[in-house]
Coordinates of C-alpha atoms in Angstrom, one line a residue:
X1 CA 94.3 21.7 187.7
X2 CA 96.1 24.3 186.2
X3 CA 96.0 28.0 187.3
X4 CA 94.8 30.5 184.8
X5 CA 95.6 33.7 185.1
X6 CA 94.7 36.8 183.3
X7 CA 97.9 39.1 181.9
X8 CA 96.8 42.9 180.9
X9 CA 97.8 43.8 177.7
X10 CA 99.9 47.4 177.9
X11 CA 100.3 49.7 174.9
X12 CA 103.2 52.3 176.0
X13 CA 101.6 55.5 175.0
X14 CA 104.1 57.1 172.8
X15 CA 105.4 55.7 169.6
X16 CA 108.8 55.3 168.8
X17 CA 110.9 57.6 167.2
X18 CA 109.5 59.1 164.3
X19 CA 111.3 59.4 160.6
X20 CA 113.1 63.1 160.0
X21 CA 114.3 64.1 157.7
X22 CA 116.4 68.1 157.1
X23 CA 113.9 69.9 155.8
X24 CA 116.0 73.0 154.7
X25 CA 114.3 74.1 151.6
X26 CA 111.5 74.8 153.0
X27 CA 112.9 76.6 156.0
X28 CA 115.1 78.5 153.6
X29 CA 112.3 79.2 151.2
X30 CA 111.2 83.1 150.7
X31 CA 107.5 83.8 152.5
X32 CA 107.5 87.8 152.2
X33 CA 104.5 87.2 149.5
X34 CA 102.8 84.9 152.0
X35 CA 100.5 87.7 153.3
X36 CA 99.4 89.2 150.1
X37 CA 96.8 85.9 149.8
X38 CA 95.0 87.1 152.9
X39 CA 94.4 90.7 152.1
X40 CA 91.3 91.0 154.2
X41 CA 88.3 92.7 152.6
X42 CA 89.5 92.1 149.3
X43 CA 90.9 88.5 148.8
X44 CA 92.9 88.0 145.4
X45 CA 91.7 84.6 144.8
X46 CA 94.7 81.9 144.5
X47 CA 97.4 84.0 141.9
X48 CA 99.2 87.6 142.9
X49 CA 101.0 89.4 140.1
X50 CA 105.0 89.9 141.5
X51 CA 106.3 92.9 139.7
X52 CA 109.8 92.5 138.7
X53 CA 112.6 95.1 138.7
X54 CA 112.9 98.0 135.7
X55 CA 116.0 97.2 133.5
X56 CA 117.0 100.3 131.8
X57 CA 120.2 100.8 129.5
X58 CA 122.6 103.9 129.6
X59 CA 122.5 105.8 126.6
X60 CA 125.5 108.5 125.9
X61 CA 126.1 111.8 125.3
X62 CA 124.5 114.7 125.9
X63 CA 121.3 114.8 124.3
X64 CA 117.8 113.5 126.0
X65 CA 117.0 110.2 125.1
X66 CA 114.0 108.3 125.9
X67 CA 113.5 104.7 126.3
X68 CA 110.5 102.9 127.1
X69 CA 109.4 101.5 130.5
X70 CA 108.6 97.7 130.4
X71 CA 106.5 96.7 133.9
X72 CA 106.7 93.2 133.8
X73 CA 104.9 90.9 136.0
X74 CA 105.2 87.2 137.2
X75 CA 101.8 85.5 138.5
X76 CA 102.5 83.6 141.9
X77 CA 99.8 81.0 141.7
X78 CA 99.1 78.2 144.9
X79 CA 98.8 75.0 142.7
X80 CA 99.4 72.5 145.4
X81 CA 97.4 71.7 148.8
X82 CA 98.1 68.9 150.7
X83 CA 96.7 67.8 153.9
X84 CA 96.5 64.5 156.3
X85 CA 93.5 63.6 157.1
X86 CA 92.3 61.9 160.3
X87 CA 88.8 61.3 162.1
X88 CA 87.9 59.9 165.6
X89 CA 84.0 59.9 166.7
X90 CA 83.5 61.2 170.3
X91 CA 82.9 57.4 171.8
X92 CA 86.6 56.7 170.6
X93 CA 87.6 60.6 171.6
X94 CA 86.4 59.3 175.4
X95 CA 87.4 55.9 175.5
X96 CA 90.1 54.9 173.3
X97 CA 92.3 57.8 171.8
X98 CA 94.9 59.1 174.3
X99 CA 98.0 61.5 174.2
X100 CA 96.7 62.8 171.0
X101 CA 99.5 65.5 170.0
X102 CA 102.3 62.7 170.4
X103 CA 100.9 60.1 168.8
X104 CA 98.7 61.8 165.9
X105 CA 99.2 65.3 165.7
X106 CA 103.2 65.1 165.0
X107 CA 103.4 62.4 162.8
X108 CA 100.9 63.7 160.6
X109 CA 102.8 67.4 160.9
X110 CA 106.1 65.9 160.4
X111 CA 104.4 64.0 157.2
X112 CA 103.5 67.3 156.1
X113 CA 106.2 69.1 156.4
X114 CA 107.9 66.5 154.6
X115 CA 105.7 67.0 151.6
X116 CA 105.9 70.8 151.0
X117 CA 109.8 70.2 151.5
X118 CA 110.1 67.3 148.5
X119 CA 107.4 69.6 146.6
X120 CA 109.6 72.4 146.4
X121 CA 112.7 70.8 145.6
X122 CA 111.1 68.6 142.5
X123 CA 109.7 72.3 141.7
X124 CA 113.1 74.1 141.8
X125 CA 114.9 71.1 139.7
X126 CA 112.4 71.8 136.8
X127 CA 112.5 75.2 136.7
X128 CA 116.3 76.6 137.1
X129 CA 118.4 77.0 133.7
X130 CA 121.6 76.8 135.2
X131 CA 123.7 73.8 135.7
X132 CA 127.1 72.7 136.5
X133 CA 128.6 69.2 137.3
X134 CA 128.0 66.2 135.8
X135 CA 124.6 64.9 135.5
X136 CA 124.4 61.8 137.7
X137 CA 127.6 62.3 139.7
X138 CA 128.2 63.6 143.2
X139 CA 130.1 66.4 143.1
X140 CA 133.1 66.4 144.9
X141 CA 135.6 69.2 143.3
X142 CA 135.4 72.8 144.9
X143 CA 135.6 73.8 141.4
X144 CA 131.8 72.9 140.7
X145 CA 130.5 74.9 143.9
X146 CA 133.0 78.1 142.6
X147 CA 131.4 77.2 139.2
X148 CA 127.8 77.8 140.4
X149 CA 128.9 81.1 142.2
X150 CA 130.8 82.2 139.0
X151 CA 126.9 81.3 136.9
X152 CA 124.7 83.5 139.8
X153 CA 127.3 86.7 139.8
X154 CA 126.9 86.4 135.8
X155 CA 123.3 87.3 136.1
X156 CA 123.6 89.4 139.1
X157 CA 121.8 87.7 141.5
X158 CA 122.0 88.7 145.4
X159 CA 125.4 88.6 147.3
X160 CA 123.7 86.1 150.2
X161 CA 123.6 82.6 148.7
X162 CA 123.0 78.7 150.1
X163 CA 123.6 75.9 149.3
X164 CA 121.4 72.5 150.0
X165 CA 122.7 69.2 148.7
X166 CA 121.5 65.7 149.2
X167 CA 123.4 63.6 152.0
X168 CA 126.0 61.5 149.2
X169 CA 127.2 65.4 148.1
X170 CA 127.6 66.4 151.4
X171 CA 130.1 63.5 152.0
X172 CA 131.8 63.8 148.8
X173 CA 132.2 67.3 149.3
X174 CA 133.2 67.2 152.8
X175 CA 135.8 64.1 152.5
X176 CA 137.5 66.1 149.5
X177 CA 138.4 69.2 151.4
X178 CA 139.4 67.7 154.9
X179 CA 143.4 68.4 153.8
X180 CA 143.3 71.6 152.2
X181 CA 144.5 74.8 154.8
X182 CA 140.9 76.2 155.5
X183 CA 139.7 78.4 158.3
X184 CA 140.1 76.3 161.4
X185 CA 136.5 76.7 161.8
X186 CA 135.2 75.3 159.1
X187 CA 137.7 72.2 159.6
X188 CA 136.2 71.7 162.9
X189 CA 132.3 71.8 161.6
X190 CA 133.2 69.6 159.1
X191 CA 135.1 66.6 161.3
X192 CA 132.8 67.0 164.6
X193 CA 129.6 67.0 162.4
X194 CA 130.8 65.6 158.5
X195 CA 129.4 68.9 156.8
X196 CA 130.2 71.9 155.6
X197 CA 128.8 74.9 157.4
X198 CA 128.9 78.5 156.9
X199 CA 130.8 80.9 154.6
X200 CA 132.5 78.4 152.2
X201 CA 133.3 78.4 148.3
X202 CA 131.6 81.8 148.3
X203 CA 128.1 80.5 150.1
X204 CA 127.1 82.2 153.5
X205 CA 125.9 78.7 154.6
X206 CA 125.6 74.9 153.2
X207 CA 122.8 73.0 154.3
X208 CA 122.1 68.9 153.4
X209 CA 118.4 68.0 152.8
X210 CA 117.4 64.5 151.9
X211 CA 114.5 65.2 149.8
X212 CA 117.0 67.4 147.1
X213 CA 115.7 66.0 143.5
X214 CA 117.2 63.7 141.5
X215 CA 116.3 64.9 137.9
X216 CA 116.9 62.3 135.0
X217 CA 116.8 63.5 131.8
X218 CA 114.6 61.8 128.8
X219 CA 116.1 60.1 125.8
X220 CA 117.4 61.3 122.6
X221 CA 120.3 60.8 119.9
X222 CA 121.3 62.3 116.9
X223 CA 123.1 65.8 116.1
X224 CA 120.2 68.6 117.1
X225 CA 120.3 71.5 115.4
X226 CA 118.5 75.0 115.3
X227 CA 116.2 75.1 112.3
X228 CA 116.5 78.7 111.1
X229 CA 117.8 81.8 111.8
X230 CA 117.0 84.8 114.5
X231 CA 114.9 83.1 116.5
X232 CA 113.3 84.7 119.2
X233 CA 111.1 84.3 122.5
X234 CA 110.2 81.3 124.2
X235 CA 110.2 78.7 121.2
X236 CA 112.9 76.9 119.2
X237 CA 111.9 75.4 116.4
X238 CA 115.1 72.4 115.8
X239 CA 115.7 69.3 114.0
X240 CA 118.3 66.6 113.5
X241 CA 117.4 64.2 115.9
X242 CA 118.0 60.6 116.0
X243 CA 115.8 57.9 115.2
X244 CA 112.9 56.6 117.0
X245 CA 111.1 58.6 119.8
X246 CA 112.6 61.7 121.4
X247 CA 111.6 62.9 124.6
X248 CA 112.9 66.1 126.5
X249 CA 111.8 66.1 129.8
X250 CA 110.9 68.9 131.5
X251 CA 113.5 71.0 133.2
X252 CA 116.5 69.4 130.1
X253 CA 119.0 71.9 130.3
X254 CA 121.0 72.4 127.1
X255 CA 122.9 75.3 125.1
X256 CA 123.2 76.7 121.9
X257 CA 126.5 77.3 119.7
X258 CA 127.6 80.4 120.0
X259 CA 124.8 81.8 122.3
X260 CA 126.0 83.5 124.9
X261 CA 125.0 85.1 128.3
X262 CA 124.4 88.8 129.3
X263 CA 124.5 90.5 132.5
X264 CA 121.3 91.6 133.1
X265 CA 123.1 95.0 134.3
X266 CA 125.6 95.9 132.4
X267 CA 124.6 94.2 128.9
X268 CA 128.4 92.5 128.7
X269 CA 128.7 88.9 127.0
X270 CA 129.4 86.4 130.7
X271 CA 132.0 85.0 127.7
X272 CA 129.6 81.7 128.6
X273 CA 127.4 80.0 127.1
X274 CA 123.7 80.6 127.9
X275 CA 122.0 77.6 129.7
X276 CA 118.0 77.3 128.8
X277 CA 115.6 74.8 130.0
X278 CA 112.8 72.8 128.6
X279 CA 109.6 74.0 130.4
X280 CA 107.1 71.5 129.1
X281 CA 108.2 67.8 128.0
X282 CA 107.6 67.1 124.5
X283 CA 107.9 63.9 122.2
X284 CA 108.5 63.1 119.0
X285 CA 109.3 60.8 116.2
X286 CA 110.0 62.7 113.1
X287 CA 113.3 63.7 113.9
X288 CA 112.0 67.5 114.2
X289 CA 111.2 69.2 117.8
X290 CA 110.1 72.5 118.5
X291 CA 110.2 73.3 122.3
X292 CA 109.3 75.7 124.6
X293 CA 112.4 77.5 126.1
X294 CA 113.6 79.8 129.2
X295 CA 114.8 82.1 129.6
X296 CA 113.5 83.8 126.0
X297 CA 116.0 84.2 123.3
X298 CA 115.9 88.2 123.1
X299 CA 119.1 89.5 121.9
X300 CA 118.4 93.4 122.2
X301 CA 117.1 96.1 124.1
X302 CA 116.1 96.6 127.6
X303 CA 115.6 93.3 128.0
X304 CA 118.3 91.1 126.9
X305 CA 119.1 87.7 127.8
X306 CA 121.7 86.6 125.3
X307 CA 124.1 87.3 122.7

């Protein structure tokens, strides 16, 4: 007769290795408004007004004169919540469920965290104006880093800058530069750990982030063109478009002709041309598209964002 034994079944309590990825956007992200939301005694509800700078222009000579001030505001609005969601009943709490920070509580946090990260990134992608590169290719030529400096000390934006790229432009980058005579430093970081670190091309540091957002841009043809003259604000009426259906997806960079770039400080042409986005996708068949724009075509005063 044969023997028949019984063999425990063992579960090792902690799961394998869980999936991370570099979540640098969101660890690079600016939270000084955070605590405004949480005003206590008189909550603010989910949108806070963020006042933005006073842009004044410098008359001359000698004689007073006035100019207007122009508060202007940006709402700050929590759109998004996100959560991971888990229940145990108190039987399964006693019996069952063990270790439950390793096995529940970090996966779900890492999940998170993941979420917020890719969030941000698909958010940034649709809402910046300025581009360089070629759409769909790794970039792999210091000149389009130096390029994207140049565009942000145009429009006088803050000395300390980052730079977050997905893991195929970290490699193109990185393998282009390892023969050039660079701090020996920097040619360390990048052989020991195949990136580029700190204080390079003009950045103060370079950080790779698998969740950076692959934008594609919608489809059109034909020979666009404004459809009248002195526009201004946040719509552009054009036409000219090929046949069929037209769609500019939201976040489509593009430029005008003879449109150029101010410095928000001095009022001087960048000698550029100005870079505006779609903010809203829009369709249409007719061969005539009018779109809403940023920045706003204003092309005098205090407020200037093109000549």
């Amino acid at each position: 007769m044969a023997n028949q034994l019984i063999t425990p079944l063992w579960t090792l309590k902690r799961v394998g290795r869980i999936a991370i990825n570099n979540l640098k956007f969101a660890n690079n992200a600016d939270r000084s408004y955070s605590d405004e939301f949480m005003q206590a005694g008189a909550k603010v509800g989910a949108t806070i007004n963020l006042r933005l700078p006073q842009r004044f222009q410098t008359t001359k000579g000698q004689a007073f004169q006035q100019q207007s001030i122009t508060d202007q505001i940006v709402p700050v609005t929590l759109t998004d919540q996100a959560n991971v969601g888990l229940s145990f009943s108190s039987f399964q709490m006693t019996v069952d469920v063990d270790d439950y920070t390793g096995r529940y509580i970090e996966p779900a946090s890492v999940q998170l965290a993941n979420t917020i990260d890719l969030d941000g990134l698909r958010v940034i992608a649709q809402e910046t104006y300025n581009s360089v590169g070629t759409p769909g290719t790794d970039p792999s030529a210091n000149s389009v880093y130096l390029s994207a400096n140049t565009l942000l000390s145009n429009q006088a934006a803050p000395p300390r800058r980052c730079v977050i790229t997905n893991p195929s432009m970290q490699q193109s980058i990185t393998n282009s530069n390892f023969a050039l005579f660079n701090p020996g430093s920097t040619i360390s970081d990048s052989f020991e750990k195949g990136i580029y670190s700190t204080n390079t091309l003009g950045f103060k540091e370079w950080y790779w982030d698998q969740n950076v957002f692959r934008f594609t841009n919608g489809t059109y043809s034909g020979t666009p063109l404004v459809n009248g003259a002195s526009q201004s604000g946040t719509s552009l009426i054009t036409d000219g478009w090929g046949s069929g259906v037209t769609t500019l997806t939201k976040g489509t960079v593009f430029t005008l002709d003879g449109v150029y770039g101010v410095n928000p400080q001095s009022y001087q042409s960048t000698g550029a041309l100005q870079q505006f986005r779609v903010t809203q996708t829009v369709s249409d068949s007719a061969g005539a598209i009018t779109m809403t724009i940023a920045p706003a075509l204003i092309a005098s005063g205090q407020l200037q964002t093109v000549t």
